[in-house]
Short mmCIF file of C-alpha atoms in Angstrom, two decimals:
data_model
loop_
_atom_site.label_atom_id
_atom_site.label_comp_id
_atom_site.label_asym_id
_atom_site.label_seq_id
_atom_site.Cartn_x
_atom_site.Cartn_y
_atom_site.Cartn_z
CA MET A 167 -16.17 -4.74 5.41
CA ASN A 168 -12.54 -3.95 6.21
CA ILE A 169 -11.28 -0.40 5.84
CA GLY A 170 -7.51 -0.04 6.23
CA ILE A 171 -5.76 3.30 6.71
CA TYR A 172 -2.04 3.32 5.95
CA ILE A 173 -0.06 5.50 8.40
CA TYR A 174 3.64 6.16 8.93
CA ASP A 175 5.97 8.39 10.90
CA ASN A 176 5.04 12.05 10.34
CA ALA A 177 1.63 11.22 8.87
CA GLU A 178 -0.77 14.15 9.24
CA VAL A 179 -2.97 13.41 12.26
CA LEU A 180 -6.31 14.50 10.78
CA ASP A 181 -5.52 12.69 7.51
CA PHE A 182 -6.06 9.37 9.28
CA SER A 183 -8.08 10.39 12.34
CA GLY A 184 -10.73 12.17 10.25
CA PRO A 185 -11.51 9.21 7.99
CA PHE A 186 -11.28 6.85 10.99
CA GLU A 187 -13.95 8.92 12.76
CA VAL A 188 -16.17 9.07 9.68
CA PHE A 189 -16.22 5.33 9.02
CA THR A 190 -16.52 4.24 12.65
CA THR A 191 -19.31 6.77 13.21
CA ALA A 192 -21.15 5.65 10.06
CA ALA A 193 -20.88 2.03 11.19
CA ARG A 194 -22.20 2.90 14.64
CA VAL A 195 -25.06 5.06 13.33
CA ALA A 196 -26.23 2.44 10.83
CA GLY A 197 -25.31 -0.72 12.76
CA LEU A 198 -22.90 -1.86 10.04
CA ASP A 199 -20.14 -4.42 10.44
CA TRP A 200 -17.33 -2.15 9.27
CA GLN A 201 -13.92 -2.80 10.77
CA VAL A 202 -11.62 0.22 10.54
CA SER A 203 -7.93 -0.30 11.22
CA LEU A 204 -4.66 1.61 11.12
CA ILE A 205 -1.91 -0.21 9.23
CA SER A 206 1.77 0.68 9.38
CA GLU A 207 4.85 -0.81 7.78
CA HIS A 208 5.89 -2.93 10.75
CA GLY A 209 2.88 -2.54 13.07
CA GLY A 210 3.22 -1.05 16.51
CA LEU A 211 3.72 2.57 17.49
CA VAL A 212 3.89 5.35 14.90
CA THR A 213 4.92 8.94 15.63
CA ALA A 214 2.61 11.13 13.55
CA ARG A 215 2.97 14.90 12.99
CA GLY A 216 3.41 16.98 16.12
CA ASN A 217 4.90 14.01 18.00
CA TYR A 218 1.43 12.43 18.17
CA LEU A 219 1.90 8.79 19.17
CA VAL A 220 -0.55 6.31 17.69
CA GLN A 221 -0.69 2.53 17.90
CA SER A 222 -1.35 0.83 14.58
CA HIS A 223 -3.54 -2.28 14.58
CA TYR A 224 -1.66 -4.22 11.92
CA SER A 225 1.52 -4.43 9.87
CA LEU A 226 1.75 -4.74 6.08
CA SER A 227 2.37 -8.45 6.42
CA ALA A 228 -0.50 -9.26 8.81
CA HIS A 229 -3.88 -7.61 8.32
CA PRO A 230 -7.36 -8.62 7.14
CA PRO A 231 -8.17 -8.43 3.41
CA LEU A 232 -9.06 -4.83 2.59
CA ASP A 233 -12.22 -3.61 0.90
CA VAL A 234 -11.10 0.03 1.18
CA LEU A 235 -7.54 1.38 1.29
CA ILE A 236 -6.90 4.91 2.53
CA VAL A 237 -3.37 6.32 2.32
CA ALA A 238 -2.80 9.23 4.69
CA GLY A 239 -0.71 12.24 3.78
CA GLY A 240 1.97 13.98 5.77
CA VAL A 241 5.74 14.08 5.41
CA HIS A 242 5.63 11.24 2.91
CA ASN A 243 9.07 11.44 1.25
CA GLN A 244 10.56 8.48 3.12
CA GLU A 245 7.63 6.27 2.11
CA LEU A 246 8.46 6.88 -1.56
CA THR A 247 11.83 5.15 -1.07
CA LYS A 248 10.40 1.90 0.36
CA PRO A 249 9.89 -0.80 -2.31
CA ASP A 250 7.95 -3.05 0.08
CA VAL A 251 5.52 -0.26 1.00
CA LEU A 252 4.99 0.73 -2.64
CA ALA A 253 4.46 -2.88 -3.71
CA TRP A 254 1.94 -3.35 -0.89
CA VAL A 255 0.08 -0.14 -1.80
CA ARG A 256 -0.08 -1.27 -5.44
CA GLN A 257 -1.32 -4.74 -4.49
CA MET A 258 -3.93 -3.47 -2.02
CA SER A 259 -5.13 -0.89 -4.55
CA GLU A 260 -5.67 -3.66 -7.09
CA GLN A 261 -7.44 -5.96 -4.62
CA ALA A 262 -9.62 -3.44 -2.78
CA THR A 263 -12.94 -2.15 -4.06
CA TRP A 264 -11.75 1.42 -3.39
CA ALA A 265 -8.25 2.92 -3.22
CA THR A 266 -8.10 6.42 -1.78
CA SER A 267 -5.68 9.03 -0.50
CA VAL A 268 -5.85 12.08 1.69
CA CYS A 269 -3.64 15.09 0.98
CA THR A 270 -0.08 14.06 0.04
CA GLY A 271 -1.00 10.40 0.29
CA ALA A 272 -1.53 10.89 -3.45
CA PHE A 273 2.26 10.93 -3.87
CA ILE A 274 2.43 7.42 -2.42
CA LEU A 275 -0.36 6.16 -4.68
CA ALA A 276 1.33 7.85 -7.64
CA LYS A 277 4.76 6.38 -6.88
CA ALA A 278 3.12 2.95 -6.57
CA GLY A 279 1.74 3.38 -10.11
CA VAL A 280 -1.91 3.48 -8.99
CA LEU A 281 -2.75 6.92 -10.42
CA ASP A 282 -1.23 6.78 -13.92
CA GLY A 283 -3.50 8.50 -16.44
CA LEU A 284 -6.03 9.61 -13.81
CA THR A 285 -7.33 13.00 -12.78
CA VAL A 286 -6.32 13.56 -9.15
CA THR A 287 -5.86 16.19 -6.47
CA THR A 288 -3.85 16.82 -3.32
CA HIS A 289 -3.17 19.63 -0.85
CA TRP A 290 -3.11 22.97 -2.70
CA GLU A 291 0.48 23.62 -1.62
CA ASP A 292 1.66 20.31 -3.14
CA ILE A 293 -0.12 20.48 -6.50
CA PRO A 294 2.93 21.88 -8.36
CA ALA A 295 5.21 19.14 -6.97
CA LEU A 296 2.73 16.35 -7.77
CA THR A 297 2.37 17.73 -11.32
CA GLU A 298 6.14 18.00 -11.79
CA HIS A 299 7.11 14.61 -10.37
CA PHE A 300 4.26 12.63 -11.93
CA PRO A 301 3.56 14.04 -15.41
CA ALA A 302 1.29 11.07 -16.27
CA LEU A 303 -1.32 12.52 -13.89
CA ASN A 304 -3.89 15.20 -14.57
CA VAL A 305 -3.61 17.15 -11.30
CA VAL A 306 -6.48 19.55 -10.59
CA SER A 307 -7.01 22.21 -7.96
CA ASN A 308 -10.11 23.70 -6.34
CA GLN A 309 -11.76 20.34 -5.70
CA ARG A 310 -12.15 18.73 -2.29
CA TRP A 311 -11.90 15.26 -3.85
CA VAL A 312 -11.73 13.60 -7.26
CA GLU A 313 -13.28 10.22 -8.01
CA GLN A 314 -11.92 8.27 -10.99
CA GLY A 315 -13.25 4.75 -11.25
CA LYS A 316 -12.31 3.00 -8.00
CA VAL A 317 -9.78 5.66 -7.00
CA ILE A 318 -10.54 8.77 -4.96
CA THR A 319 -7.94 11.39 -4.07
CA SER A 320 -8.65 14.31 -1.78
CA ALA A 321 -7.18 17.70 -1.07
CA GLY A 322 -5.56 18.49 2.26
CA ILE A 323 -6.39 17.49 5.81
CA SER A 324 -10.07 18.37 6.43
CA ALA A 325 -10.91 17.50 2.81
CA GLY A 326 -10.20 13.90 3.80
CA ILE A 327 -13.28 14.04 6.03
CA ASP A 328 -15.38 15.31 3.13
CA MET A 329 -13.98 12.61 0.84
CA SER A 330 -14.70 9.94 3.47
CA LEU A 331 -18.30 11.12 3.80
CA HIS A 332 -18.55 10.97 0.00
CA LEU A 333 -17.25 7.40 0.15
CA VAL A 334 -19.88 6.54 2.79
CA SER A 335 -22.48 7.82 0.32
CA ARG A 336 -21.02 5.53 -2.37
CA LEU A 337 -20.73 2.51 -0.06
CA GLU A 338 -24.19 2.91 1.46
CA SER A 339 -26.22 6.08 0.82
CA VAL A 340 -26.18 9.87 0.83
CA SER A 341 -28.61 9.65 3.74
CA LEU A 342 -26.08 7.74 5.86
CA ALA A 343 -23.34 10.21 4.93
CA GLU A 344 -25.58 13.08 6.03
CA ARG A 345 -26.53 11.32 9.27
CA THR A 346 -22.86 10.61 9.94
CA ALA A 347 -21.89 14.25 9.40
CA ARG A 348 -24.72 15.34 11.69
CA GLN A 349 -23.65 12.86 14.39
CA MET A 350 -20.11 14.27 14.13
CA GLU A 351 -21.49 17.84 14.19
CA TYR A 352 -19.53 18.38 11.01
CA GLU A 353 -20.62 20.58 8.11
CA TRP A 354 -20.06 18.36 5.08
CA GLN A 355 -18.45 20.50 2.38
CA GLY A 356 -19.31 20.33 -1.25
CA ASN A 357 -16.68 19.35 -3.77
CA LYS A 358 -15.29 22.83 -4.54
CA GLN A 359 -12.58 24.58 -2.57
CA GLY A 360 -13.35 28.03 -1.21
#
C-alpha cells in the first residue's frame, strides 16, 4: 500500500511528520508492506515551518499510485493559487481509497473541490475562515477528526496523529492502532477536543 503525504514550503512539521511516524511505525509493528512517502510539487527539498528542511521523495508528476492521500496543513495560501497542485489533489482524492487532511490542509482539499457538501474540521483558529471561504462545507469544531465516506479531515497539528491512528484502525484494526500508539509512547486521544 502506498501512502503519500503532500508537503510544501511552510507546511507544519508535525502535520506531516506525525502521520509519517504513525504509518511507518504501524507497518513495522505489524510487518506490513506500507510505503510512506513525502510528495511535493516539484520534488526535492522543501522548507517547512521554522526553516525545517525536508527532502521529499517524489514530485507530483512522478510517484507511485496512491492508496492514501494526506494533505498537510501549514501556511497553505500559496498552494490555493496553483492549478496544477489543485488538479493533482482532486485527481489523487478520486483515485485513492482514502483522502485526508491535517489542520489547514482542509483548505487545499476544499479548494480542489474534494470537500463539497461534507462535514469537516480544521485547526480551531481557522474554522471561521474555512466556513467563510467555503460555504458548501459543514465545518464543525470540538472534534479531533471527522470521517465522511472516504474523506477524513482533522483538527490541528497533534490531531493529525490521532486521525492517522484512526485510519490505521480502519485500514487494519483497532488493535494495531493501539499497538502503534503504545510503540510510539503516545496517548491516543478520543475524537473530542478538550
